[in-house]
PDB file of C-alpha atoms in Angstrom:
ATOM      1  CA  UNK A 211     137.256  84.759 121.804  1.00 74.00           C
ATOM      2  CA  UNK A 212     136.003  86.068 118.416  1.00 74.00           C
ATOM      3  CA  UNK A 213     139.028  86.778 116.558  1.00 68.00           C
ATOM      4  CA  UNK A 214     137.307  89.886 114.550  1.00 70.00           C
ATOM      5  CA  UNK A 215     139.518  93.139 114.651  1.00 67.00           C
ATOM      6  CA  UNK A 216     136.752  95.119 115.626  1.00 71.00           C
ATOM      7  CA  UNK A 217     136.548  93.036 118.989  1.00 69.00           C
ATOM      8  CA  UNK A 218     140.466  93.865 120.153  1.00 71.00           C
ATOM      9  CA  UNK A 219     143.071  95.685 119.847  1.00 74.00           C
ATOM     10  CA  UNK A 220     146.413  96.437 121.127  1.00 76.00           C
ATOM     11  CA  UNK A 221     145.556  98.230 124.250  1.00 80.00           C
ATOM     12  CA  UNK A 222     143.418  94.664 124.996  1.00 80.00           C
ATOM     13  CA  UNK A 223     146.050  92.619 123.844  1.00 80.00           C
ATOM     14  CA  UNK A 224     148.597  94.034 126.522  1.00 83.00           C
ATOM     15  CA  UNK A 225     146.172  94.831 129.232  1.00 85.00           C
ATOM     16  CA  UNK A 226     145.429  91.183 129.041  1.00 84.00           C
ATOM     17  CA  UNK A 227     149.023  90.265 129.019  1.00 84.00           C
ATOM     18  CA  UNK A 228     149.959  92.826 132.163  1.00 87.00           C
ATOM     19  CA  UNK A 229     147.121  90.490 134.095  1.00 89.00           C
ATOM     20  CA  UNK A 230     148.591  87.170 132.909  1.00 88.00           C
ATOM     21  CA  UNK A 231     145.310  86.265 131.253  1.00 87.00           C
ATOM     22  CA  UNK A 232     145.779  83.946 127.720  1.00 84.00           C
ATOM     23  CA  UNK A 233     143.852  84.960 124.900  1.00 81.00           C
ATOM     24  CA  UNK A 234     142.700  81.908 122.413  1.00 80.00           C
ATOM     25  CA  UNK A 235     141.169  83.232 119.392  1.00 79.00           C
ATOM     26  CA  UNK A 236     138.249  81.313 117.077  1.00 78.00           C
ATOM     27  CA  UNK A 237     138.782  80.417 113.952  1.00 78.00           C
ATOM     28  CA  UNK A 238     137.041  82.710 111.164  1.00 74.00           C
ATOM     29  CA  UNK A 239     133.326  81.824 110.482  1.00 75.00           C
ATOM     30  CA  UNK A 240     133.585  79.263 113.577  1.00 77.00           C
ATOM     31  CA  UNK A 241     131.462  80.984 116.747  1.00 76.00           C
ATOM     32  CA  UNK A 242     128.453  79.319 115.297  1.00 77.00           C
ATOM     33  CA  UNK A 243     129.771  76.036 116.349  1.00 80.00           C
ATOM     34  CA  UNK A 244     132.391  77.055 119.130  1.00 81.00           C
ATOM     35  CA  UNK A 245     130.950  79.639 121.211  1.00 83.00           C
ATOM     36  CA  UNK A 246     128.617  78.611 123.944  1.00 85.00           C
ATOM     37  CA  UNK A 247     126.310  81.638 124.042  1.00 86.00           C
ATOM     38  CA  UNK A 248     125.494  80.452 120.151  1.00 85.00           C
ATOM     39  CA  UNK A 249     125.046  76.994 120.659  1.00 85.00           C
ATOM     40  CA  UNK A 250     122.559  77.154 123.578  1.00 87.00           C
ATOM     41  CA  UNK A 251     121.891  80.191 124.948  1.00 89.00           C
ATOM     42  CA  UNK A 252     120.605  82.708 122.537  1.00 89.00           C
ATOM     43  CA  UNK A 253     119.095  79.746 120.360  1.00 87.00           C
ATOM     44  CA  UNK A 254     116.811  79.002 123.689  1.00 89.00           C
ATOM     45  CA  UNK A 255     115.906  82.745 124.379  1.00 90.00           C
ATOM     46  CA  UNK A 256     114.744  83.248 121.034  1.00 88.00           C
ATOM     47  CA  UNK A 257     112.840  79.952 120.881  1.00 87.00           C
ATOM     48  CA  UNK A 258     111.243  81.161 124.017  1.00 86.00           C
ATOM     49  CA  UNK A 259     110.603  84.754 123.343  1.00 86.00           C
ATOM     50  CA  UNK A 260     108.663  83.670 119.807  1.00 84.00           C
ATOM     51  CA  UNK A 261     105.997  81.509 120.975  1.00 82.00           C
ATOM     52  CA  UNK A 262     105.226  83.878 124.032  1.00 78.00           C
ATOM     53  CA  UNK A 263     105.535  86.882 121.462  1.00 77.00           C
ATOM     54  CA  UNK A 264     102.697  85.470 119.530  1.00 74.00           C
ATOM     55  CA  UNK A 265     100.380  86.349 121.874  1.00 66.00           C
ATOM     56  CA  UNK A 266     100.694  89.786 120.550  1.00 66.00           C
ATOM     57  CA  UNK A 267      99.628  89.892 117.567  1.00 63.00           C
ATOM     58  CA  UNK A 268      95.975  90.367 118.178  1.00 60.00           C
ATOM     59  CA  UNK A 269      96.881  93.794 119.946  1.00 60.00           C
ATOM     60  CA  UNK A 270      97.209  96.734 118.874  1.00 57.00           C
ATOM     61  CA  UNK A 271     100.887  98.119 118.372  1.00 58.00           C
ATOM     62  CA  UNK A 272      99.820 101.051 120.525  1.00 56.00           C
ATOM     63  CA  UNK A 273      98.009  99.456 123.464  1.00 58.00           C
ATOM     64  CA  UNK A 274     100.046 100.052 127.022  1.00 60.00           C
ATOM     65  CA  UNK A 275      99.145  96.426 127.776  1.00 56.00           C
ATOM     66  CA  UNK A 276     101.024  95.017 124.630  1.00 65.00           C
ATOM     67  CA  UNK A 277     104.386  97.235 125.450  1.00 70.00           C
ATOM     68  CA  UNK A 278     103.763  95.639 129.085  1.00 73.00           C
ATOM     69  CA  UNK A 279     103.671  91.933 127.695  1.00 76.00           C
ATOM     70  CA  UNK A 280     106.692  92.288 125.961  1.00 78.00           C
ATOM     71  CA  UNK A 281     108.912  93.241 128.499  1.00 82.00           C
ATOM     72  CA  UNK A 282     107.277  90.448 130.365  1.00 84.00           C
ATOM     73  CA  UNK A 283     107.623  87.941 127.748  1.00 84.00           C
ATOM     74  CA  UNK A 284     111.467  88.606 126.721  1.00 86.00           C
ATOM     75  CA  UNK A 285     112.213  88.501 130.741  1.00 88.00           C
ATOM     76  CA  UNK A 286     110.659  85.182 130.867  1.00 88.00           C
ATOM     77  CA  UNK A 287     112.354  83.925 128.168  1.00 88.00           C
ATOM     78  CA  UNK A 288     115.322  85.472 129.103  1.00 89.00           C
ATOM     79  CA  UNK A 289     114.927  83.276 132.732  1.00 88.00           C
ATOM     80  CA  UNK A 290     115.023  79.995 130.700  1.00 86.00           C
ATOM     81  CA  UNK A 291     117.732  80.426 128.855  1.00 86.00           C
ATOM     82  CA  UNK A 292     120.157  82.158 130.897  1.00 88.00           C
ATOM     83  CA  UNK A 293     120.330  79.215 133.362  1.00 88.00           C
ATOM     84  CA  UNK A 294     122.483  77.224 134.424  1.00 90.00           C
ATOM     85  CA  UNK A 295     121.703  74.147 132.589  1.00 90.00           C
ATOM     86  CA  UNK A 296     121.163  75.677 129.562  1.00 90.00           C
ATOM     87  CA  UNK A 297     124.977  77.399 130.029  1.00 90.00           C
ATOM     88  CA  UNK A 298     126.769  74.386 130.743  1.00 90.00           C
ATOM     89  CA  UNK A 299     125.266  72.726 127.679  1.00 89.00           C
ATOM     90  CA  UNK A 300     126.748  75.240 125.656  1.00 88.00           C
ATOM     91  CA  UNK A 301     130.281  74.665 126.983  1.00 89.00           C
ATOM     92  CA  UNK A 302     129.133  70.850 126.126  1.00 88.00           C
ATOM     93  CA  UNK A 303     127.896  71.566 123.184  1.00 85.00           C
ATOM     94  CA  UNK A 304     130.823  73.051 121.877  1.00 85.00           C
ATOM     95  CA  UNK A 305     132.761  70.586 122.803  1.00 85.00           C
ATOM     96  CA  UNK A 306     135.003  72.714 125.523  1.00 84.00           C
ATOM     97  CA  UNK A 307     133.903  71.432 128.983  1.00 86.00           C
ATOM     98  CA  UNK A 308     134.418  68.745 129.093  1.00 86.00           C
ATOM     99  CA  UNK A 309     136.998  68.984 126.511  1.00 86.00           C
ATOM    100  CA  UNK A 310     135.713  67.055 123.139  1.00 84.00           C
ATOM    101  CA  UNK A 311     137.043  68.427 120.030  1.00 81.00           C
ATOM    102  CA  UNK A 312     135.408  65.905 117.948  1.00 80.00           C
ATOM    103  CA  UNK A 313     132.148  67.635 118.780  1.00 78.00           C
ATOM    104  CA  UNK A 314     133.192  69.985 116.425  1.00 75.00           C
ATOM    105  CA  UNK A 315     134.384  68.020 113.993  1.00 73.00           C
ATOM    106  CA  UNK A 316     131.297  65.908 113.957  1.00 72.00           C
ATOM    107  CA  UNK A 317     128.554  68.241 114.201  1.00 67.00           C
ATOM    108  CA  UNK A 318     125.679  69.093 111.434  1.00 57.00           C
ATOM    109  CA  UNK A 319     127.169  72.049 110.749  1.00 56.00           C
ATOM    110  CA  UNK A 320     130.684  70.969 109.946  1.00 53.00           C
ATOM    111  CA  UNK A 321     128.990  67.968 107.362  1.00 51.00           C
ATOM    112  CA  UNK A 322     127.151  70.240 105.325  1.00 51.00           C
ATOM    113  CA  UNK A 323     130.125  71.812 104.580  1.00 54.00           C
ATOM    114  CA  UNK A 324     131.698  68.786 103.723  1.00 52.00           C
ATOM    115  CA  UNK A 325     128.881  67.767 101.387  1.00 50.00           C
ATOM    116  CA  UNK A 326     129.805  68.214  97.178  1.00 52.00           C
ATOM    117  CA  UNK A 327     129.128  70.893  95.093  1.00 61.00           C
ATOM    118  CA  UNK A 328     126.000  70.578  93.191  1.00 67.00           C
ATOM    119  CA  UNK A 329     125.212  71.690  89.739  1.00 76.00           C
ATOM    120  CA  UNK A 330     123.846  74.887  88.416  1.00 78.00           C
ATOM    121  CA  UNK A 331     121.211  73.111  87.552  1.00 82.00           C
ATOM    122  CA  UNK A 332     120.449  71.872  90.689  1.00 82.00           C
ATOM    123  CA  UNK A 333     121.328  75.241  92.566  1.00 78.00           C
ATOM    124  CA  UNK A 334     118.617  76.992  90.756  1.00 84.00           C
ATOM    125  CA  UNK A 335     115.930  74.268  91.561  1.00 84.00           C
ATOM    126  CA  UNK A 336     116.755  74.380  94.793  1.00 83.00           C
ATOM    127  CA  UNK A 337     116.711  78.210  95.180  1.00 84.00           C
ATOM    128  CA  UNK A 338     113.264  77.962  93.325  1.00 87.00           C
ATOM    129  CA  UNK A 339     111.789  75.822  95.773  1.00 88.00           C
ATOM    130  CA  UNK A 340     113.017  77.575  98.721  1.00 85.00           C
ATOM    131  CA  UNK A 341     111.620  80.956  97.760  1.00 86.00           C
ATOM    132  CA  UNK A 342     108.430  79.120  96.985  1.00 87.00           C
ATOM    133  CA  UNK A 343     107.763  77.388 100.629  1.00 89.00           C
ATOM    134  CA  UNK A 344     109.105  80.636 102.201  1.00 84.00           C
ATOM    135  CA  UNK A 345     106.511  82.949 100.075  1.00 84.00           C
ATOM    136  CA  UNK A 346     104.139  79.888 101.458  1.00 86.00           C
ATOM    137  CA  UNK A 347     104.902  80.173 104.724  1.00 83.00           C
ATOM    138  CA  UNK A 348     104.722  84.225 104.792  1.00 82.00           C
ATOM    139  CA  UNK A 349     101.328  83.649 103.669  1.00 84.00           C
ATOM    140  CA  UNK A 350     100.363  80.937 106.248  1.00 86.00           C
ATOM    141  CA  UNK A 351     102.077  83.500 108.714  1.00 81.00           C
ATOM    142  CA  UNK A 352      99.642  86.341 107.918  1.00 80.00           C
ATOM    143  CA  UNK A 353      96.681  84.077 107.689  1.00 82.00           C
ATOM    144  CA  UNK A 354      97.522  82.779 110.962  1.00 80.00           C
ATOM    145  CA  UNK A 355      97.921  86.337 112.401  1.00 77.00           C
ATOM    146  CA  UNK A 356      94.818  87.373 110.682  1.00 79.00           C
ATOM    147  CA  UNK A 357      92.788  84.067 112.434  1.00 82.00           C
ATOM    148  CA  UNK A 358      94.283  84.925 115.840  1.00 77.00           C
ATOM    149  CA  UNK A 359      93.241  88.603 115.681  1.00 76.00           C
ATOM    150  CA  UNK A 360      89.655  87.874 114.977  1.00 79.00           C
ATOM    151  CA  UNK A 361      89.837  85.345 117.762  1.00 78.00           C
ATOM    152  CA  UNK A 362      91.064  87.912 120.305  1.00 73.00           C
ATOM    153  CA  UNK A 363      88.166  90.629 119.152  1.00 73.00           C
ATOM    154  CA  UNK A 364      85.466  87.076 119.410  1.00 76.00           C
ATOM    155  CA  UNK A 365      86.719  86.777 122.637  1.00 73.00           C
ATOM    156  CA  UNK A 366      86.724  90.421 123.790  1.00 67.00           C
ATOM    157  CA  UNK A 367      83.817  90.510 122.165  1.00 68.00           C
ATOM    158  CA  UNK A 368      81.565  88.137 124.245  1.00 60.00           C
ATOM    159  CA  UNK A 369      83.477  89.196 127.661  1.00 55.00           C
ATOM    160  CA  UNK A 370      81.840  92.572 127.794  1.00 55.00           C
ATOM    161  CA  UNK A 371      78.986  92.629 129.543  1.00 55.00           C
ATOM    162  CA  UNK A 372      75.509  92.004 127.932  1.00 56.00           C
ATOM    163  CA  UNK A 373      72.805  94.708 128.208  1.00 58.00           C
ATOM    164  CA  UNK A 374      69.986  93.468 130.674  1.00 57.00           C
ATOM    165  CA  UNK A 375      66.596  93.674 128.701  1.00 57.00           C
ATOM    166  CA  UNK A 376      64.108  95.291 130.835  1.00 54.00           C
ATOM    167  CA  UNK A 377      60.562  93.449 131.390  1.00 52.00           C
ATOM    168  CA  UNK A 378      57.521  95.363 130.918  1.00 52.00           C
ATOM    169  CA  UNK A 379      55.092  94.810 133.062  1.00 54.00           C
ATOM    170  CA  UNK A 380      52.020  94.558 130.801  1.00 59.00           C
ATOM    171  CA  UNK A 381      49.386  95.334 133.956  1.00 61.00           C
ATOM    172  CA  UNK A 382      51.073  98.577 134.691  1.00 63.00           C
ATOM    173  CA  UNK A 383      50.861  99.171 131.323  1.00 57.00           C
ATOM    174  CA  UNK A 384      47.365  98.741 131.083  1.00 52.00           C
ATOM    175  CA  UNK A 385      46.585 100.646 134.031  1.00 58.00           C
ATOM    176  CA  UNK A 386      48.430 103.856 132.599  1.00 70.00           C
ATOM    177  CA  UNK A 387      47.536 103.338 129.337  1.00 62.00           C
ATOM    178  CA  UNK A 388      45.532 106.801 129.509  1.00 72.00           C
ATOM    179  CA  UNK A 389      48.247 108.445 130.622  1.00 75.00           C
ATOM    180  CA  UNK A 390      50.696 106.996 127.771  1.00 73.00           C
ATOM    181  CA  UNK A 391      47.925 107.412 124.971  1.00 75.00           C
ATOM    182  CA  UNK A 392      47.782 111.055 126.227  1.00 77.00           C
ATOM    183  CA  UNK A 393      51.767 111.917 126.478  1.00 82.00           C
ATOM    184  CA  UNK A 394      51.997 109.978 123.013  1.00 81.00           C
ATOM    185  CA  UNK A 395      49.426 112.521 121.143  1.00 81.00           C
ATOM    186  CA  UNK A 396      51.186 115.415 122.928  1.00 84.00           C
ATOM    187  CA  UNK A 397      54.473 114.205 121.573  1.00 84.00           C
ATOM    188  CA  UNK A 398      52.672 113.778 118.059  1.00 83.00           C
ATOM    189  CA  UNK A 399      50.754 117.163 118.134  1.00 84.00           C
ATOM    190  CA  UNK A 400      54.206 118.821 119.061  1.00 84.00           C
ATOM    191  CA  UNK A 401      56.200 117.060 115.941  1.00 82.00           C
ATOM    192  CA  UNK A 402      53.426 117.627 113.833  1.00 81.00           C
ATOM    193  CA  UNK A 403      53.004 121.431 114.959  1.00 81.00           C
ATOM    194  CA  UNK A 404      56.787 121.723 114.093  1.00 78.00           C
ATOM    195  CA  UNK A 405      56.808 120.560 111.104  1.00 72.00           C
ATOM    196  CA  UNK A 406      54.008 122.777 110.148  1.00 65.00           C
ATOM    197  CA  UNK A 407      55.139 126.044 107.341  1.00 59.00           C
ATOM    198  CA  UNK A 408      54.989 129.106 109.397  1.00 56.00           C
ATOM    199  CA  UNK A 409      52.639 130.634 106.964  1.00 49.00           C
ATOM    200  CA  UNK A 410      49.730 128.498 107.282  1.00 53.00           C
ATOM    201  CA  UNK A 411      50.434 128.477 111.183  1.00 52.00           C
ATOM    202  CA  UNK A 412      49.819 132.213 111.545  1.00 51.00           C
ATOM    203  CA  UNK A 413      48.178 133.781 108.478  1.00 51.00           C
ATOM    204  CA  UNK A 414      46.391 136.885 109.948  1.00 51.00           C
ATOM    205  CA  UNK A 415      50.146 138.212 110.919  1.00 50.00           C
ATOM    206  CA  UNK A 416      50.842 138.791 107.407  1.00 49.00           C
ATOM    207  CA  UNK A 417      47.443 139.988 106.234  1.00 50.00           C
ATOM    208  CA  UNK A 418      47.022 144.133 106.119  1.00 51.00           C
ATOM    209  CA  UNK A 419      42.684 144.953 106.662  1.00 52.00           C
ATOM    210  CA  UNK A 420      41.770 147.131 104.279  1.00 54.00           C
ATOM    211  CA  UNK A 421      39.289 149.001 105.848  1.00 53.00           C
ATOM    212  CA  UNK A 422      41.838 150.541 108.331  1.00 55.00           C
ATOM    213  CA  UNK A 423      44.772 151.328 105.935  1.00 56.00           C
ATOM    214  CA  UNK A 424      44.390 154.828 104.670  1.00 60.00           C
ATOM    215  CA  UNK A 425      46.629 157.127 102.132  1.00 57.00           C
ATOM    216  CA  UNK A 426      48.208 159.431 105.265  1.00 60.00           C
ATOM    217  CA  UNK A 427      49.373 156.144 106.652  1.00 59.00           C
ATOM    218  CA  UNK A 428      51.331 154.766 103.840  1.00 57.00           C
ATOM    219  CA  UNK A 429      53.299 158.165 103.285  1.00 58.00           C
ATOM    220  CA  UNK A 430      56.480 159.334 105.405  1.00 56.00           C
ATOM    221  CA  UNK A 431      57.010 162.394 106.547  1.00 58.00           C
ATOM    222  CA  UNK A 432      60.469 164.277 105.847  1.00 55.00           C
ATOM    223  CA  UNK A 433      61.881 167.214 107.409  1.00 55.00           C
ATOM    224  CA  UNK A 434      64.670 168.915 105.955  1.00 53.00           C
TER     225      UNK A 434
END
């Protein structure tokens, strides 16, 4: 078990104890090497779960169908790596069953720990470079991301379906053309009637004849 004190306490200790159950504690900084899960499990789930998850990133973080994906995708990968196969090469792995301490001893993890110090110097190149092909790859990431979002619009794109052009048939046309001239100049007299000032359209509505204005009509009569 991981020997952290935020794992167990005393009440665990003994309750383990009253059931006759031995407790073996890891190591500090030592699960990465000696605890199954680790070794094969979660390594295999997340493996899994990013190349299916990459099929998201065309979609929208709001779409229904992308929340829907996801559950699907992390129970998928969840079904390949919590198998049996993939469990018992984690107690392999590690070196417990069957037991094999050298394993741990010899694993990739355990040599680069062995490996010398390097220089300052050396350090700082090395940091250098790192941040450099990581601020690469980001950028390759987002291109890619980018690329595969266009690709999903293309291809929604060209699934819709097209809008069937409708064939005139130029002998009906010909036959009504009468008809169609005369709708199109009533169409035409209408805009142009519209767009006409209302003071040229109807002149004589604001013109006053003379000849039958006199004074008694122009004054108003008040009674008091």
């Amino acid at each position: 078990m991981d020997g952290h004190s935020s794992h167990v306490d005393v009440d665990f200790h003994w309750a383990a104890r009253l059931a006759k159950i031995e407790l073996v504690f890891m190591p500090p900084h030592s699960s990465h090497v000696l605890q199954p899960l680790d070794v094969s499990v979660f390594s295999v789930v997340k493996s899994k779960y990013r190349n299916q998850i990459r099929d998201l990133a065309s979609l929208d973080d709001a779409a229904p169908v992308k929340k829907e994906r996801f559950i699907s995708y992390y129970h998928a990968a969840r079904e390949d790596g919590m198998n049996e196969r993939v469990i018992r090469a984690g107690w392999k792995g590690t070196g417990l069953v069957p037991y094999c301490p050298g394993r741990v001893v010899e694993s990739s993890q355990q040599s680069i720990q062995k490996l010398e110090g390097l220089s300052r110097r050396t350090r700082t190149v090395l940091q250098k470079a790192g941040k450099a092909i990581g601020n690469a790859n980001s950028r390759i990431a987002v291109q890619q991301e980018q690329i595969s979002r266009l690709e999903y619009q293309v291809q929604s794109t060209g699934s819709q379906r097209k809008r069937k052009r409708i064939t005139i048939d130029q002998n009906q046309r010909f036959a009504d053309v009468e008809r169609i001239k005369a709708m199109i100049d009533q169409a035409a007299a209408e805009t142009a009637k519209k767009a006409t000032p209302r003071a040229l359209m109807a002149p004589e509505t604001v013109y006053i004849s003379p000849t039958t204005t006199t004074f008694e009509s122009l004054c108003t009569q008040w009674q008091l």
